[in-house]
Each structure stands twice: as structure tokens, then as C-alpha cells.
Amino acid sequence: DAGITQSPRHKVTETGTPVTLRCHQTENHRYMYWYRQDPGHGLRLIHYSYGVKDTDKGEVSDGYSVSRSKTEDFLLTLESATSSQTSVYFCAISENSGGSTDTQYFGPGTRLTVL
Amino acid sequence: AQSVTQLDSHVSVSEGTPVLLRCNYSSSYSPSLFWYVQYPNQGLQLLLKYTSAATLVKGINGFEAEFKKSETSFHLTKPSAHMSDAAEYFCVVLAYYGNNRLAFGKGNQVVVIP
């Protein structure tokens, strides 16, 4: 298994509070991704990173920000959580520079509930 | 942008019978396609991938998928379902070259009936 951990694994918070989720990898992979999973939607990309301090938006980035100050850590922040952000969040990593043979490896997920 | 379509959000199969999960993709160039499996309360695990080599791709746990360009399909099959195959399965296409962004289908929830 790829060395990916996510913390926390479960979190319950209240509307309007800030929340930060952490993804940590031990593979030294260049690319890191944050997805959210909701029933009937599959996984949708929130943000991704292609190197330290290099990030870009995905398809559902509103309300989220990210930071990557080290290769191994990718943080996802909800500045002011809303109930619509209740979801399961997955981090993924891939090694290469976007080649067609790249495979993304997924972490175990974080279940976030916003009350 | 590339996309995939998975019909039949829920699929029931009897143990020992074949499994067929359908996936159709849209792509303006030769696609890279993947099937991932997600067991309850776990992350996603790669089953198999197609990257323009052999059109019949064999994966883990006895699954295989055939790439058919003329039909824009990448259906997943297994000859005989096992109880441990109960999971959600996602067909995925590489959406954009250069940053490895993926586009996911909505998934097939597979139930195996004893």
C-alpha cells in the first residue's frame, strides 16, 4: 500500500468554524490531490498540487483552500465550514508529471460532518 | 474534457455468476482508463488500468476489462462473483494530460447474493 495517511479520520464540527484536514505521504511523490465523495457523484476534485507551493483548482474548489509547504504534506482548509461540505474527503498521490501511465493512490479518507 | 458514464448505480449478482459492469467514455484523444474498487469505509484501490497497450487488461481479484475504441467502452467483467466482491466500483478516465487529473464515473454498488 502507498504510504498515505489522513488526519483526522473523523471530525464533527459546527457551521462557521474553520477546519483543516491533513494528508501526509511517505512516497516523495510530486502530485497530491484532494477529492470529496458524495453519494451519486463519484469523486470530485477539489484542489491539487504539482509541487511545493504549487497548487491549482479542481472542479469544486469554492469554499476550500490548500497549502503545500513540504513535499510530504498537503493541507485542505475549510475557512468557514457549511453543512454542504459534509462529505468524505480523500487525498491521493501520483508519482509522475502527468503521463498517461500515472496511477493515483488514495488515502483512507476523512469523514467530516458539519452540523 | 473527458468523461465516463456508468449506468446501473446498484447491481445485484448471485454468488458464482458472472459480473458485468458497464463503462462508456468520451475522449477527444486516446484515453487512459482505470477501474477502482472501494470496500466499505475504505479508500479506493486500483483494480486495473488501460494505457494503449493490450486492449484486454487483467487486474487483481480475477477482474478484467476490455477496451473497445469503436464502442467507446471499457466494461469490467469477472467470470464468477465471490462474496468478497461486494463493493463500489468506479470507472475513471484521465481527464487532462499534463496534470494527471481524473474524471470519475458515479460508481456501481455491487451486492453479491449468497
JSON list of C-alpha atoms in Angstrom, two decimals:
[
{"chain": "A", "resi": 1, "resn": "ASP", "atom": "CA", "xyz": [0.00, 0.00, 0.00]},
{"chain": "A", "resi": 2, "resn": "ALA", "atom": "CA", "xyz": [1.11, 3.53, -0.78]},
{"chain": "A", "resi": 3, "resn": "GLY", "atom": "CA", "xyz": [2.22, 5.37, 2.33]},
{"chain": "A", "resi": 4, "resn": "ILE", "atom": "CA", "xyz": [-0.62, 7.86, 2.68]},
{"chain": "A", "resi": 5, "resn": "THR", "atom": "CA", "xyz": [-2.21, 8.88, 5.93]},
{"chain": "A", "resi": 6, "resn": "GLN", "atom": "CA", "xyz": [-5.01, 11.33, 6.57]},
{"chain": "A", "resi": 7, "resn": "SER", "atom": "CA", "xyz": [-5.86, 13.08, 9.79]},
{"chain": "A", "resi": 8, "resn": "PRO", "atom": "CA", "xyz": [-8.22, 13.27, 11.43]},
{"chain": "A", "resi": 9, "resn": "ARG", "atom": "CA", "xyz": [-10.14, 10.25, 10.21]},
{"chain": "A", "resi": 10, "resn": "HIS", "atom": "CA", "xyz": [-13.41, 11.54, 11.62]},
{"chain": "A", "resi": 11, "resn": "LYS", "atom": "CA", "xyz": [-14.46, 15.03, 12.58]},
{"chain": "A", "resi": 12, "resn": "VAL", "atom": "CA", "xyz": [-17.68, 16.69, 13.65]},
{"chain": "A", "resi": 13, "resn": "THR", "atom": "CA", "xyz": [-17.76, 20.46, 13.63]},
{"chain": "A", "resi": 14, "resn": "GLU", "atom": "CA", "xyz": [-20.22, 23.32, 13.64]},
{"chain": "A", "resi": 15, "resn": "THR", "atom": "CA", "xyz": [-21.21, 25.65, 10.83]},
{"chain": "A", "resi": 16, "resn": "GLY", "atom": "CA", "xyz": [-18.91, 28.64, 10.57]},
{"chain": "A", "resi": 17, "resn": "THR", "atom": "CA", "xyz": [-15.86, 27.09, 12.20]},
{"chain": "A", "resi": 18, "resn": "PRO", "atom": "CA", "xyz": [-12.55, 26.61, 10.37]},
{"chain": "A", "resi": 19, "resn": "VAL", "atom": "CA", "xyz": [-11.40, 23.09, 9.67]},
{"chain": "A", "resi": 20, "resn": "THR", "atom": "CA", "xyz": [-8.07, 21.77, 8.40]},
{"chain": "A", "resi": 21, "resn": "LEU", "atom": "CA", "xyz": [-7.53, 18.28, 7.07]},
{"chain": "A", "resi": 22, "resn": "ARG", "atom": "CA", "xyz": [-4.06, 16.88, 6.64]},
{"chain": "A", "resi": 23, "resn": "CYS", "atom": "CA", "xyz": [-2.66, 14.46, 4.10]},
{"chain": "A", "resi": 24, "resn": "HIS", "atom": "CA", "xyz": [0.78, 13.01, 4.67]},
{"chain": "A", "resi": 25, "resn": "GLN", "atom": "CA", "xyz": [2.76, 10.82, 2.26]},
{"chain": "A", "resi": 26, "resn": "THR", "atom": "CA", "xyz": [5.99, 8.91, 2.65]},
{"chain": "A", "resi": 27, "resn": "GLU", "atom": "CA", "xyz": [6.46, 8.20, -1.09]},
{"chain": "A", "resi": 28, "resn": "ASN", "atom": "CA", "xyz": [8.05, 11.52, -2.11]},
{"chain": "A", "resi": 29, "resn": "HIS", "atom": "CA", "xyz": [5.52, 11.78, -4.96]},
{"chain": "A", "resi": 30, "resn": "ARG", "atom": "CA", "xyz": [5.25, 15.09, -6.74]},
{"chain": "A", "resi": 31, "resn": "TYR", "atom": "CA", "xyz": [1.49, 15.27, -7.24]},
{"chain": "A", "resi": 32, "resn": "MET", "atom": "CA", "xyz": [-1.11, 15.38, -4.48]},
{"chain": "A", "resi": 33, "resn": "TYR", "atom": "CA", "xyz": [-4.89, 15.75, -4.75]},
{"chain": "A", "resi": 34, "resn": "TRP", "atom": "CA", "xyz": [-7.91, 16.40, -2.59]},
{"chain": "A", "resi": 35, "resn": "TYR", "atom": "CA", "xyz": [-11.28, 14.90, -3.54]},
{"chain": "A", "resi": 36, "resn": "ARG", "atom": "CA", "xyz": [-14.66, 14.81, -1.93]},
{"chain": "A", "resi": 37, "resn": "GLN", "atom": "CA", "xyz": [-17.02, 11.86, -2.25]},
{"chain": "A", "resi": 38, "resn": "ASP", "atom": "CA", "xyz": [-20.77, 12.27, -2.08]},
{"chain": "A", "resi": 39, "resn": "PRO", "atom": "CA", "xyz": [-23.46, 9.70, -2.88]},
{"chain": "A", "resi": 40, "resn": "GLY", "atom": "CA", "xyz": [-24.35, 9.65, -6.57]},
{"chain": "A", "resi": 41, "resn": "HIS", "atom": "CA", "xyz": [-21.42, 11.88, -7.56]},
{"chain": "A", "resi": 42, "resn": "GLY", "atom": "CA", "xyz": [-18.39, 9.63, -7.50]},
{"chain": "A", "resi": 43, "resn": "LEU", "atom": "CA", "xyz": [-15.28, 11.56, -6.53]},
{"chain": "A", "resi": 44, "resn": "ARG", "atom": "CA", "xyz": [-14.83, 15.20, -7.44]},
{"chain": "A", "resi": 45, "resn": "LEU", "atom": "CA", "xyz": [-11.54, 17.05, -7.44]},
{"chain": "A", "resi": 46, "resn": "ILE", "atom": "CA", "xyz": [-11.26, 20.00, -5.06]},
{"chain": "A", "resi": 47, "resn": "HIS", "atom": "CA", "xyz": [-7.64, 21.11, -5.45]},
{"chain": "A", "resi": 48, "resn": "TYR", "atom": "CA", "xyz": [-4.37, 19.56, -6.45]},
{"chain": "A", "resi": 49, "resn": "SER", "atom": "CA", "xyz": [-0.68, 20.27, -6.11]},
{"chain": "A", "resi": 50, "resn": "TYR", "atom": "CA", "xyz": [2.13, 19.65, -8.57]},
{"chain": "A", "resi": 51, "resn": "GLY", "atom": "CA", "xyz": [4.95, 20.60, -6.23]},
{"chain": "A", "resi": 52, "resn": "VAL", "atom": "CA", "xyz": [5.83, 22.52, -3.09]},
{"chain": "A", "resi": 53, "resn": "LYS", "atom": "CA", "xyz": [3.85, 25.77, -3.08]},
{"chain": "A", "resi": 54, "resn": "ASP", "atom": "CA", "xyz": [2.36, 24.90, -6.50]},
{"chain": "A", "resi": 55, "resn": "THR", "atom": "CA", "xyz": [-1.37, 24.33, -6.39]},
{"chain": "A", "resi": 56, "resn": "ASP", "atom": "CA", "xyz": [-4.38, 24.66, -8.66]},
{"chain": "A", "resi": 57, "resn": "LYS", "atom": "CA", "xyz": [-8.15, 24.44, -8.50]},
{"chain": "A", "resi": 58, "resn": "GLY", "atom": "CA", "xyz": [-10.28, 21.46, -9.34]},
{"chain": "A", "resi": 59, "resn": "GLU", "atom": "CA", "xyz": [-13.93, 21.33, -10.28]},
{"chain": "A", "resi": 60, "resn": "VAL", "atom": "CA", "xyz": [-15.40, 22.02, -6.80]},
{"chain": "A", "resi": 61, "resn": "SER", "atom": "CA", "xyz": [-12.92, 24.41, -5.20]},
{"chain": "A", "resi": 62, "resn": "ASP", "atom": "CA", "xyz": [-15.30, 27.08, -3.86]},
{"chain": "A", "resi": 63, "resn": "GLY", "atom": "CA", "xyz": [-15.07, 27.32, -0.07]},
{"chain": "A", "resi": 64, "resn": "TYR", "atom": "CA", "xyz": [-11.77, 25.43, 0.11]},
{"chain": "A", "resi": 65, "resn": "SER", "atom": "CA", "xyz": [-8.12, 26.42, 0.18]},
{"chain": "A", "resi": 66, "resn": "VAL", "atom": "CA", "xyz": [-4.95, 24.33, 0.21]},
{"chain": "A", "resi": 67, "resn": "SER", "atom": "CA", "xyz": [-1.32, 24.65, 1.10]},
{"chain": "A", "resi": 68, "resn": "ARG", "atom": "CA", "xyz": [1.76, 22.59, 0.48]},
{"chain": "A", "resi": 69, "resn": "SER", "atom": "CA", "xyz": [4.88, 23.78, 2.26]},
{"chain": "A", "resi": 70, "resn": "LYS", "atom": "CA", "xyz": [6.61, 20.38, 2.18]},
{"chain": "A", "resi": 71, "resn": "THR", "atom": "CA", "xyz": [6.60, 17.56, -0.34]},
{"chain": "A", "resi": 72, "resn": "GLU", "atom": "CA", "xyz": [5.04, 15.16, 2.13]},
{"chain": "A", "resi": 73, "resn": "ASP", "atom": "CA", "xyz": [2.16, 17.30, 3.43]},
{"chain": "A", "resi": 74, "resn": "PHE", "atom": "CA", "xyz": [-0.90, 18.69, 1.69]},
{"chain": "A", "resi": 75, "resn": "LEU", "atom": "CA", "xyz": [-3.43, 20.58, 3.80]},
{"chain": "A", "resi": 76, "resn": "LEU", "atom": "CA", "xyz": [-7.06, 21.25, 2.95]},
{"chain": "A", "resi": 77, "resn": "THR", "atom": "CA", "xyz": [-8.76, 24.11, 4.79]},
{"chain": "A", "resi": 78, "resn": "LEU", "atom": "CA", "xyz": [-12.40, 24.98, 5.05]},
{"chain": "A", "resi": 79, "resn": "GLU", "atom": "CA", "xyz": [-12.25, 28.60, 6.18]},
{"chain": "A", "resi": 80, "resn": "SER", "atom": "CA", "xyz": [-15.85, 28.63, 7.40]},
{"chain": "A", "resi": 81, "resn": "ALA", "atom": "CA", "xyz": [-17.47, 25.23, 7.24]},
{"chain": "A", "resi": 82, "resn": "THR", "atom": "CA", "xyz": [-21.01, 24.84, 5.88]},
{"chain": "A", "resi": 83, "resn": "SER", "atom": "CA", "xyz": [-23.39, 21.90, 6.00]},
{"chain": "A", "resi": 84, "resn": "SER", "atom": "CA", "xyz": [-22.91, 21.38, 2.25]},
{"chain": "A", "resi": 85, "resn": "GLN", "atom": "CA", "xyz": [-19.31, 20.47, 3.00]},
{"chain": "A", "resi": 86, "resn": "THR", "atom": "CA", "xyz": [-20.34, 17.42, 4.95]},
{"chain": "A", "resi": 87, "resn": "SER", "atom": "CA", "xyz": [-18.65, 14.69, 2.98]},
{"chain": "A", "resi": 88, "resn": "VAL", "atom": "CA", "xyz": [-15.89, 12.11, 2.89]},
{"chain": "A", "resi": 89, "resn": "TYR", "atom": "CA", "xyz": [-12.59, 13.63, 1.82]},
{"chain": "A", "resi": 90, "resn": "PHE", "atom": "CA", "xyz": [-9.88, 11.62, 0.11]},
{"chain": "A", "resi": 91, "resn": "CYS", "atom": "CA", "xyz": [-6.30, 12.52, -0.54]},
{"chain": "A", "resi": 92, "resn": "ALA", "atom": "CA", "xyz": [-4.43, 10.95, -3.45]},
{"chain": "A", "resi": 93, "resn": "ILE", "atom": "CA", "xyz": [-0.88, 10.99, -4.75]},
{"chain": "A", "resi": 94, "resn": "SER", "atom": "CA", "xyz": [0.81, 10.21, -8.02]},
{"chain": "A", "resi": 95, "resn": "GLU", "atom": "CA", "xyz": [4.45, 9.99, -8.89]},
{"chain": "A", "resi": 96, "resn": "ASN", "atom": "CA", "xyz": [4.93, 11.34, -12.32]},
{"chain": "A", "resi": 97, "resn": "SER", "atom": "CA", "xyz": [4.44, 14.53, -14.25]},
{"chain": "A", "resi": 98, "resn": "GLY", "atom": "CA", "xyz": [1.05, 13.75, -15.77]},
{"chain": "A", "resi": 99, "resn": "GLY", "atom": "CA", "xyz": [2.00, 10.94, -18.09]},
{"chain": "A", "resi": 100, "resn": "SER", "atom": "CA", "xyz": [-0.67, 8.59, -19.33]},
{"chain": "A", "resi": 101, "resn": "THR", "atom": "CA", "xyz": [0.63, 5.70, -17.27]},
{"chain": "A", "resi": 102, "resn": "ASP", "atom": "CA", "xyz": [0.37, 7.54, -13.96]},
{"chain": "A", "resi": 103, "resn": "THR", "atom": "CA", "xyz": [-1.68, 5.90, -11.26]},
{"chain": "A", "resi": 104, "resn": "GLN", "atom": "CA", "xyz": [-3.24, 7.76, -8.37]},
{"chain": "A", "resi": 105, "resn": "TYR", "atom": "CA", "xyz": [-3.09, 6.12, -4.96]},
{"chain": "A", "resi": 106, "resn": "PHE", "atom": "CA", "xyz": [-5.67, 7.02, -2.38]},
{"chain": "A", "resi": 107, "resn": "GLY", "atom": "CA", "xyz": [-5.60, 7.56, 1.35]},
{"chain": "A", "resi": 108, "resn": "PRO", "atom": "CA", "xyz": [-8.12, 6.06, 3.77]},
{"chain": "A", "resi": 109, "resn": "GLY", "atom": "CA", "xyz": [-10.37, 9.14, 3.85]},
{"chain": "A", "resi": 110, "resn": "THR", "atom": "CA", "xyz": [-11.67, 11.63, 6.40]},
{"chain": "A", "resi": 111, "resn": "ARG", "atom": "CA", "xyz": [-15.35, 11.70, 7.27]},
{"chain": "A", "resi": 112, "resn": "LEU", "atom": "CA", "xyz": [-16.38, 15.29, 8.02]},
{"chain": "A", "resi": 113, "resn": "THR", "atom": "CA", "xyz": [-19.76, 16.24, 9.44]},
{"chain": "A", "resi": 114, "resn": "VAL", "atom": "CA", "xyz": [-20.76, 19.89, 9.65]},
{"chain": "A", "resi": 115, "resn": "LEU", "atom": "CA", "xyz": [-23.72, 20.50, 11.95]},
{"chain": "B", "resi": 1, "resn": "ALA", "atom": "CA", "xyz": [-12.66, 17.39, -21.13]},
{"chain": "B", "resi": 2, "resn": "GLN", "atom": "CA", "xyz": [-13.03, 13.65, -20.91]},
{"chain": "B", "resi": 3, "resn": "SER", "atom": "CA", "xyz": [-15.84, 11.94, -19.03]},
{"chain": "B", "resi": 4, "resn": "VAL", "atom": "CA", "xyz": [-17.21, 8.50, -18.20]},
{"chain": "B", "resi": 5, "resn": "THR", "atom": "CA", "xyz": [-20.72, 7.12, -17.81]},
{"chain": "B", "resi": 6, "resn": "GLN", "atom": "CA", "xyz": [-21.63, 4.25, -15.55]},
{"chain": "B", "resi": 7, "resn": "LEU", "atom": "CA", "xyz": [-25.23, 3.13, -15.68]},
{"chain": "B", "resi": 8, "resn": "ASP", "atom": "CA", "xyz": [-26.94, 0.94, -13.07]},
{"chain": "B", "resi": 9, "resn": "SER", "atom": "CA", "xyz": [-25.86, 2.56, -9.83]},
{"chain": "B", "resi": 10, "resn": "HIS", "atom": "CA", "xyz": [-26.80, -0.66, -7.99]},
{"chain": "B", "resi": 11, "resn": "VAL", "atom": "CA", "xyz": [-26.01, -4.11, -9.35]},
{"chain": "B", "resi": 12, "resn": "SER", "atom": "CA", "xyz": [-27.03, -7.40, -7.72]},
{"chain": "B", "resi": 13, "resn": "VAL", "atom": "CA", "xyz": [-25.36, -10.66, -8.70]},
{"chain": "B", "resi": 14, "resn": "SER", "atom": "CA", "xyz": [-25.62, -14.15, -7.34]},
{"chain": "B", "resi": 15, "resn": "GLU", "atom": "CA", "xyz": [-22.51, -15.76, -5.97]},
{"chain": "B", "resi": 16, "resn": "GLY", "atom": "CA", "xyz": [-20.84, -17.84, -8.66]},
{"chain": "B", "resi": 17, "resn": "THR", "atom": "CA", "xyz": [-22.42, -15.98, -11.59]},
{"chain": "B", "resi": 18, "resn": "PRO", "atom": "CA", "xyz": [-20.62, -13.53, -13.91]},
{"chain": "B", "resi": 19, "resn": "VAL", "atom": "CA", "xyz": [-20.19, -9.88, -13.09]},
{"chain": "B", "resi": 20, "resn": "LEU", "atom": "CA", "xyz": [-20.52, -7.22, -15.79]},
{"chain": "B", "resi": 21, "resn": "LEU", "atom": "CA", "xyz": [-20.15, -3.51, -15.05]},
{"chain": "B", "resi": 22, "resn": "ARG", "atom": "CA", "xyz": [-20.54, -1.18, -17.99]},
{"chain": "B", "resi": 23, "resn": "CYS", "atom": "CA", "xyz": [-18.49, 1.93, -18.62]},
{"chain": "B", "resi": 24, "resn": "ASN", "atom": "CA", "xyz": [-18.59, 4.26, -21.60]},
{"chain": "B", "resi": 25, "resn": "TYR", "atom": "CA", "xyz": [-16.20, 7.14, -22.01]},
{"chain": "B", "resi": 26, "resn": "SER", "atom": "CA", "xyz": [-15.90, 10.26, -24.10]},
{"chain": "B", "resi": 27, "resn": "SER", "atom": "CA", "xyz": [-12.49, 11.41, -25.17]},
{"chain": "B", "resi": 28, "resn": "SER", "atom": "CA", "xyz": [-11.04, 13.56, -27.88]},
{"chain": "B", "resi": 29, "resn": "TYR", "atom": "CA", "xyz": [-7.80, 11.57, -27.87]},
{"chain": "B", "resi": 30, "resn": "SER", "atom": "CA", "xyz": [-6.60, 8.11, -26.97]},
{"chain": "B", "resi": 31, "resn": "PRO", "atom": "CA", "xyz": [-7.72, 7.72, -23.36]},
{"chain": "B", "resi": 32, "resn": "SER", "atom": "CA", "xyz": [-6.16, 6.28, -20.26]},
{"chain": "B", "resi": 33, "resn": "LEU", "atom": "CA", "xyz": [-8.84, 4.37, -18.36]},
{"chain": "B", "resi": 34, "resn": "PHE", "atom": "CA", "xyz": [-8.97, 2.87, -14.90]},
{"chain": "B", "resi": 35, "resn": "TRP", "atom": "CA", "xyz": [-11.22, 0.82, -12.69]},
{"chain": "B", "resi": 36, "resn": "TYR", "atom": "CA", "xyz": [-11.02, 1.39, -8.94]},
{"chain": "B", "resi": 37, "resn": "VAL", "atom": "CA", "xyz": [-12.76, -0.57, -6.18]},
{"chain": "B", "resi": 38, "resn": "GLN", "atom": "CA", "xyz": [-13.86, 0.80, -2.82]},
{"chain": "B", "resi": 39, "resn": "TYR", "atom": "CA", "xyz": [-14.70, -1.55, 0.03]},
{"chain": "B", "resi": 40, "resn": "PRO", "atom": "CA", "xyz": [-16.91, -0.24, 2.83]},
{"chain": "B", "resi": 41, "resn": "ASN", "atom": "CA", "xyz": [-15.30, 2.52, 4.86]},
{"chain": "B", "resi": 42, "resn": "GLN", "atom": "CA", "xyz": [-12.04, 2.32, 2.94]},
{"chain": "B", "resi": 43, "resn": "GLY", "atom": "CA", "xyz": [-10.17, 4.30, 0.33]},
{"chain": "B", "resi": 44, "resn": "LEU", "atom": "CA", "xyz": [-10.04, 3.46, -3.37]},
{"chain": "B", "resi": 45, "resn": "GLN", "atom": "CA", "xyz": [-7.84, 0.66, -4.66]},
{"chain": "B", "resi": 46, "resn": "LEU", "atom": "CA", "xyz": [-6.72, 0.28, -8.26]},
{"chain": "B", "resi": 47, "resn": "LEU", "atom": "CA", "xyz": [-8.20, -2.80, -9.96]},
{"chain": "B", "resi": 48, "resn": "LEU", "atom": "CA", "xyz": [-6.69, -2.31, -13.40]},
{"chain": "B", "resi": 49, "resn": "LYS", "atom": "CA", "xyz": [-5.76, 0.30, -15.98]},
{"chain": "B", "resi": 50, "resn": "TYR", "atom": "CA", "xyz": [-5.58, 0.68, -19.75]},
{"chain": "B", "resi": 51, "resn": "THR", "atom": "CA", "xyz": [-2.88, 2.87, -21.27]},
{"chain": "B", "resi": 52, "resn": "SER", "atom": "CA", "xyz": [-2.90, 1.96, -25.00]},
{"chain": "B", "resi": 53, "resn": "ALA", "atom": "CA", "xyz": [-1.09, -1.34, -24.69]},
{"chain": "B", "resi": 54, "resn": "ALA", "atom": "CA", "xyz": [-3.15, -4.57, -24.84]},
{"chain": "B", "resi": 55, "resn": "THR", "atom": "CA", "xyz": [-6.88, -3.96, -25.21]},
{"chain": "B", "resi": 56, "resn": "LEU", "atom": "CA", "xyz": [-7.75, -6.76, -22.77]},
{"chain": "B", "resi": 57, "resn": "VAL", "atom": "CA", "xyz": [-6.47, -5.76, -19.37]},
{"chain": "B", "resi": 58, "resn": "LYS", "atom": "CA", "xyz": [-6.25, -8.14, -16.45]},
{"chain": "B", "resi": 59, "resn": "GLY", "atom": "CA", "xyz": [-6.45, -6.84, -12.93]},
{"chain": "B", "resi": 60, "resn": "ILE", "atom": "CA", "xyz": [-6.48, -8.05, -9.38]},
{"chain": "B", "resi": 61, "resn": "ASN", "atom": "CA", "xyz": [-9.02, -10.44, -7.84]},
{"chain": "B", "resi": 62, "resn": "GLY", "atom": "CA", "xyz": [-9.87, -12.08, -11.18]},
{"chain": "B", "resi": 63, "resn": "PHE", "atom": "CA", "xyz": [-11.28, -8.96, -12.84]},
{"chain": "B", "resi": 64, "resn": "GLU", "atom": "CA", "xyz": [-10.56, -7.92, -16.38]},
{"chain": "B", "resi": 65, "resn": "ALA", "atom": "CA", "xyz": [-11.69, -5.17, -18.74]},
{"chain": "B", "resi": 66, "resn": "GLU", "atom": "CA", "xyz": [-11.70, -4.81, -22.49]},
{"chain": "B", "resi": 67, "resn": "PHE", "atom": "CA", "xyz": [-11.06, -1.51, -24.24]},
{"chain": "B", "resi": 68, "resn": "LYS", "atom": "CA", "xyz": [-13.20, -1.13, -27.37]},
{"chain": "B", "resi": 69, "resn": "LYS", "atom": "CA", "xyz": [-12.48, 2.07, -29.22]},
{"chain": "B", "resi": 70, "resn": "SER", "atom": "CA", "xyz": [-15.30, 1.63, -31.73]},
{"chain": "B", "resi": 71, "resn": "GLU", "atom": "CA", "xyz": [-17.82, 1.40, -28.90]},
{"chain": "B", "resi": 72, "resn": "THR", "atom": "CA", "xyz": [-16.02, 3.87, -26.58]},
{"chain": "B", "resi": 73, "resn": "SER", "atom": "CA", "xyz": [-16.40, 1.29, -23.84]},
{"chain": "B", "resi": 74, "resn": "PHE", "atom": "CA", "xyz": [-14.30, -0.20, -21.06]},
{"chain": "B", "resi": 75, "resn": "HIS", "atom": "CA", "xyz": [-16.55, -2.76, -19.40]},
{"chain": "B", "resi": 76, "resn": "LEU", "atom": "CA", "xyz": [-15.39, -4.64, -16.31]},
{"chain": "B", "resi": 77, "resn": "THR", "atom": "CA", "xyz": [-16.03, -8.37, -16.01]},
{"chain": "B", "resi": 78, "resn": "LYS", "atom": "CA", "xyz": [-15.40, -11.31, -13.73]},
{"chain": "B", "resi": 79, "resn": "PRO", "atom": "CA", "xyz": [-16.42, -14.88, -14.59]},
{"chain": "B", "resi": 80, "resn": "SER", "atom": "CA", "xyz": [-17.66, -15.84, -11.14]},
{"chain": "B", "resi": 81, "resn": "ALA", "atom": "CA", "xyz": [-18.70, -13.48, -8.36]},
{"chain": "B", "resi": 82, "resn": "HIS", "atom": "CA", "xyz": [-17.50, -14.04, -4.83]},
{"chain": "B", "resi": 83, "resn": "MET", "atom": "CA", "xyz": [-18.98, -12.64, -1.65]},
{"chain": "B", "resi": 84, "resn": "SER", "atom": "CA", "xyz": [-15.82, -10.58, -1.17]},
{"chain": "B", "resi": 85, "resn": "ASP", "atom": "CA", "xyz": [-16.57, -8.70, -4.42]},
{"chain": "B", "resi": 86, "resn": "ALA", "atom": "CA", "xyz": [-19.29, -6.70, -2.69]},
{"chain": "B", "resi": 87, "resn": "ALA", "atom": "CA", "xyz": [-18.05, -3.14, -3.03]},
{"chain": "B", "resi": 88, "resn": "GLU", "atom": "CA", "xyz": [-18.40, 0.02, -5.07]},
{"chain": "B", "resi": 89, "resn": "TYR", "atom": "CA", "xyz": [-16.64, 0.17, -8.42]},
{"chain": "B", "resi": 90, "resn": "PHE", "atom": "CA", "xyz": [-15.59, 3.32, -10.24]},
{"chain": "B", "resi": 91, "resn": "CYS", "atom": "CA", "xyz": [-14.67, 3.73, -13.88]},
{"chain": "B", "resi": 92, "resn": "VAL", "atom": "CA", "xyz": [-12.21, 6.58, -14.30]},
{"chain": "B", "resi": 93, "resn": "VAL", "atom": "CA", "xyz": [-10.66, 8.40, -17.26]},
{"chain": "B", "resi": 94, "resn": "LEU", "atom": "CA", "xyz": [-7.58, 10.57, -17.33]},
{"chain": "B", "resi": 95, "resn": "ALA", "atom": "CA", "xyz": [-9.21, 13.94, -17.95]},
{"chain": "B", "resi": 96, "resn": "TYR", "atom": "CA", "xyz": [-6.27, 16.19, -18.72]},
{"chain": "B", "resi": 97, "resn": "TYR", "atom": "CA", "xyz": [-2.78, 15.35, -19.75]},
{"chain": "B", "resi": 98, "resn": "GLY", "atom": "CA", "xyz": [-0.05, 17.27, -18.00]},
{"chain": "B", "resi": 99, "resn": "ASN", "atom": "CA", "xyz": [-1.52, 17.25, -14.51]},
{"chain": "B", "resi": 100, "resn": "ASN", "atom": "CA", "xyz": [-2.96, 13.76, -14.22]},
{"chain": "B", "resi": 101, "resn": "ARG", "atom": "CA", "xyz": [-6.47, 14.97, -13.37]},
{"chain": "B", "resi": 102, "resn": "LEU", "atom": "CA", "xyz": [-9.04, 12.21, -13.30]},
{"chain": "B", "resi": 103, "resn": "ALA", "atom": "CA", "xyz": [-12.75, 12.18, -14.09]},
{"chain": "B", "resi": 104, "resn": "PHE", "atom": "CA", "xyz": [-14.78, 9.63, -12.15]},
{"chain": "B", "resi": 105, "resn": "GLY", "atom": "CA", "xyz": [-17.96, 7.84, -13.05]},
{"chain": "B", "resi": 106, "resn": "LYS", "atom": "CA", "xyz": [-20.70, 7.83, -10.42]},
{"chain": "B", "resi": 107, "resn": "GLY", "atom": "CA", "xyz": [-19.97, 4.26, -9.41]},
{"chain": "B", "resi": 108, "resn": "ASN", "atom": "CA", "xyz": [-21.63, 0.83, -9.35]},
{"chain": "B", "resi": 109, "resn": "GLN", "atom": "CA", "xyz": [-22.59, -0.52, -5.95]},
{"chain": "B", "resi": 110, "resn": "VAL", "atom": "CA", "xyz": [-22.30, -4.29, -6.26]},
{"chain": "B", "resi": 111, "resn": "VAL", "atom": "CA", "xyz": [-24.26, -6.60, -3.97]},
{"chain": "B", "resi": 112, "resn": "VAL", "atom": "CA", "xyz": [-23.47, -10.31, -4.03]},
{"chain": "B", "resi": 113, "resn": "ILE", "atom": "CA", "xyz": [-26.35, -12.60, -3.12]},
{"chain": "B", "resi": 114, "resn": "PRO", "atom": "CA", "xyz": [-25.43, -15.91, -1.50]}
]
